[in-house]
C-alpha positions as a LaTeX table, in Angstrom:
\begin{tabular}{lrrr}
\hline
Residue & $x$ (\AA) & $y$ (\AA) & $z$ (\AA) \\
\hline
Unk1 & $-25.60$ & $-21.04$ & 13.05 \\
Unk2 & $-26.84$ & $-18.83$ & 10.22 \\
Unk3 & $-24.17$ & $-16.85$ & 8.40 \\
Unk4 & $-25.75$ & $-13.51$ & 9.31 \\
Unk5 & $-25.58$ & $-14.43$ & 12.99 \\
Unk6 & $-22.03$ & $-15.70$ & 12.60 \\
Unk7 & $-21.10$ & $-12.48$ & 10.81 \\
Unk8 & $-22.11$ & $-10.45$ & 13.92 \\
Unk9 & $-19.75$ & $-12.54$ & 16.04 \\
Unk10 & $-16.86$ & $-13.32$ & 13.70 \\
Unk11 & $-15.06$ & $-11.22$ & 11.10 \\
Unk12 & $-15.81$ & $-13.64$ & 8.28 \\
Unk13 & $-13.99$ & $-11.65$ & 5.59 \\
Unk14 & $-10.75$ & $-11.51$ & 7.55 \\
Unk15 & $-11.06$ & $-15.12$ & 8.50 \\
Unk16 & $-11.50$ & $-16.21$ & 4.98 \\
Unk17 & $-8.43$ & $-14.22$ & 3.95 \\
Unk18 & $-6.39$ & $-15.78$ & 6.76 \\
Unk19 & $-7.56$ & $-19.28$ & 5.80 \\
Unk20 & $-6.60$ & $-18.79$ & 2.18 \\
Unk21 & $-3.21$ & $-17.35$ & 3.15 \\
Unk22 & $-2.10$ & $-19.64$ & 6.02 \\
Unk23 & $-4.77$ & $-22.36$ & 6.26 \\
Unk24 & $-7.41$ & $-23.01$ & 8.88 \\
Unk25 & $-5.19$ & $-25.34$ & 10.87 \\
Unk26 & $-2.46$ & $-22.76$ & 11.32 \\
Unk27 & $-5.00$ & $-20.14$ & 12.24 \\
Unk28 & $-6.60$ & $-22.54$ & 14.73 \\
Unk29 & $-3.21$ & $-22.83$ & 16.53 \\
Unk30 & $-3.29$ & $-19.00$ & 17.01 \\
Unk31 & $-6.87$ & $-19.29$ & 18.32 \\
Unk32 & $-5.77$ & $-21.94$ & 20.80 \\
Unk33 & $-3.08$ & $-19.56$ & 22.06 \\
Unk34 & $-5.59$ & $-16.79$ & 22.35 \\
Unk35 & $-7.87$ & $-19.10$ & 24.23 \\
Unk36 & $-5.16$ & $-19.72$ & 26.80 \\
Unk37 & $-4.56$ & $-15.96$ & 27.19 \\
Unk38 & $-8.25$ & $-14.84$ & 27.17 \\
Unk39 & $-8.97$ & $-15.46$ & 30.91 \\
Unk40 & $-6.01$ & $-13.22$ & 31.74 \\
Unk41 & $-7.20$ & $-10.51$ & 29.31 \\
Unk42 & $-10.80$ & $-10.63$ & 30.64 \\
Unk43 & $-9.60$ & $-10.82$ & 34.22 \\
Unk44 & $-7.45$ & $-7.68$ & 33.77 \\
Unk45 & $-10.48$ & $-5.83$ & 32.39 \\
Unk46 & $-12.70$ & $-6.91$ & 35.27 \\
Unk47 & $-10.06$ & $-6.04$ & 37.82 \\
Unk48 & $-9.49$ & $-2.60$ & 36.47 \\
Unk49 & $-13.15$ & $-1.92$ & 36.20 \\
Unk50 & $-13.75$ & $-3.07$ & 39.84 \\
Unk51 & $-10.94$ & $-0.78$ & 40.97 \\
Unk52 & $-12.49$ & 2.14 & 38.99 \\
Unk53 & $-9.07$ & 2.40 & 37.22 \\
Unk54 & $-10.12$ & 4.01 & 33.97 \\
Unk55 & $-6.63$ & 4.41 & 32.52 \\
Unk56 & $-5.71$ & 0.74 & 33.07 \\
Unk57 & $-9.20$ & $-0.37$ & 31.83 \\
Unk58 & $-8.71$ & 1.56 & 28.62 \\
Unk59 & $-5.17$ & 0.29 & 28.16 \\
Unk60 & $-6.18$ & $-3.36$ & 28.74 \\
Unk61 & $-9.14$ & $-2.95$ & 26.41 \\
Unk62 & $-6.81$ & $-1.74$ & 23.68 \\
Unk63 & $-4.65$ & $-4.80$ & 24.08 \\
Unk64 & $-7.59$ & $-7.08$ & 24.12 \\
Unk65 & $-9.08$ & $-5.41$ & 21.02 \\
Unk66 & $-5.96$ & $-6.15$ & 19.07 \\
Unk67 & $-5.73$ & $-9.74$ & 20.25 \\
Unk68 & $-9.42$ & $-10.44$ & 19.54 \\
Unk69 & $-9.19$ & $-8.77$ & 16.08 \\
Unk70 & $-6.08$ & $-10.80$ & 15.21 \\
Unk71 & $-8.17$ & $-14.04$ & 15.47 \\
Unk72 & $-11.36$ & $-12.71$ & 13.90 \\
Unk73 & $-13.49$ & $-12.23$ & 17.00 \\
Unk74 & $-15.54$ & $-9.34$ & 15.65 \\
Unk75 & $-18.07$ & $-8.74$ & 18.43 \\
Unk76 & $-15.43$ & $-8.89$ & 21.17 \\
Unk77 & $-13.08$ & $-6.62$ & 19.15 \\
Unk78 & $-15.86$ & $-4.04$ & 18.66 \\
Unk79 & $-16.80$ & $-3.98$ & 22.33 \\
Unk80 & $-13.12$ & $-3.66$ & 23.36 \\
Unk81 & $-12.82$ & $-0.79$ & 20.82 \\
Unk82 & $-15.60$ & 1.02 & 22.61 \\
Unk83 & $-14.13$ & 0.25 & 25.99 \\
Unk84 & $-10.66$ & 1.56 & 25.13 \\
Unk85 & $-11.92$ & 5.03 & 24.38 \\
Unk86 & $-12.45$ & 6.51 & 27.86 \\
Unk87 & $-12.60$ & 10.05 & 26.42 \\
Unk88 & $-15.85$ & 9.38 & 24.55 \\
Unk89 & $-19.03$ & 10.97 & 25.93 \\
Unk90 & $-20.88$ & 7.68 & 26.32 \\
Unk91 & $-18.03$ & 5.93 & 28.05 \\
Unk92 & $-18.93$ & 6.67 & 31.65 \\
Unk93 & $-22.54$ & 5.54 & 31.22 \\
Unk94 & $-21.80$ & 2.54 & 29.02 \\
Unk95 & $-18.48$ & 1.02 & 29.96 \\
Unk96 & $-19.90$ & $-1.42$ & 32.57 \\
Unk97 & $-22.37$ & $-2.74$ & 29.98 \\
Unk98 & $-19.72$ & $-3.19$ & 27.33 \\
Unk99 & $-17.51$ & $-5.07$ & 29.81 \\
Unk100 & $-20.49$ & $-7.20$ & 30.92 \\
Unk101 & $-21.22$ & $-8.12$ & 27.27 \\
Unk102 & $-17.54$ & $-9.09$ & 26.76 \\
Unk103 & $-17.61$ & $-11.31$ & 29.87 \\
Unk104 & $-20.90$ & $-12.84$ & 28.79 \\
Unk105 & $-19.96$ & $-13.64$ & 25.18 \\
Unk106 & $-16.15$ & $-14.05$ & 25.07 \\
Unk107 & $-16.15$ & $-17.83$ & 25.71 \\
Unk108 & $-19.12$ & $-18.66$ & 23.47 \\
Unk109 & $-17.80$ & $-16.45$ & 20.70 \\
Unk110 & $-14.41$ & $-18.24$ & 20.91 \\
Unk111 & $-16.16$ & $-21.64$ & 20.69 \\
Unk112 & $-18.00$ & $-20.47$ & 17.55 \\
Unk113 & $-14.67$ & $-19.38$ & 16.12 \\
Unk114 & $-13.12$ & $-22.75$ & 16.82 \\
Unk115 & $-16.11$ & $-24.64$ & 15.33 \\
Unk116 & $-15.94$ & $-22.36$ & 12.24 \\
Unk117 & $-12.18$ & $-23.13$ & 11.75 \\
Unk118 & $-12.51$ & $-26.76$ & 12.49 \\
Unk119 & $-15.20$ & $-27.03$ & 9.70 \\
Unk120 & $-12.78$ & $-25.28$ & 7.30 \\
Unk121 & $-9.76$ & $-27.46$ & 7.98 \\
\hline
\end{tabular}
């Protein structure tokens, strides 16, 4: 995958800093833990959305944003950032689309992250 495409999915600057600080192998262990938790995170978002529970959806999106950001998942972090701000004017019209994009790309973005780190270790 071209670097420009990868840069839209992963936070390459942060990842390079993490790799130089703790090593790709150690970071990959964190990514594996995130991978185990991701279905629960995404499931909570979907459940809150289906229940029209805006407060829970925003709170769960905030948690997911932090977790995704901590492993360098840029696109997922950015979408969760939008989703957590229920007070924004665009939220009511856009939140279902943001969530659908998270659901659509979370697994493939995670796989790209793992391939990136495996290539660096």
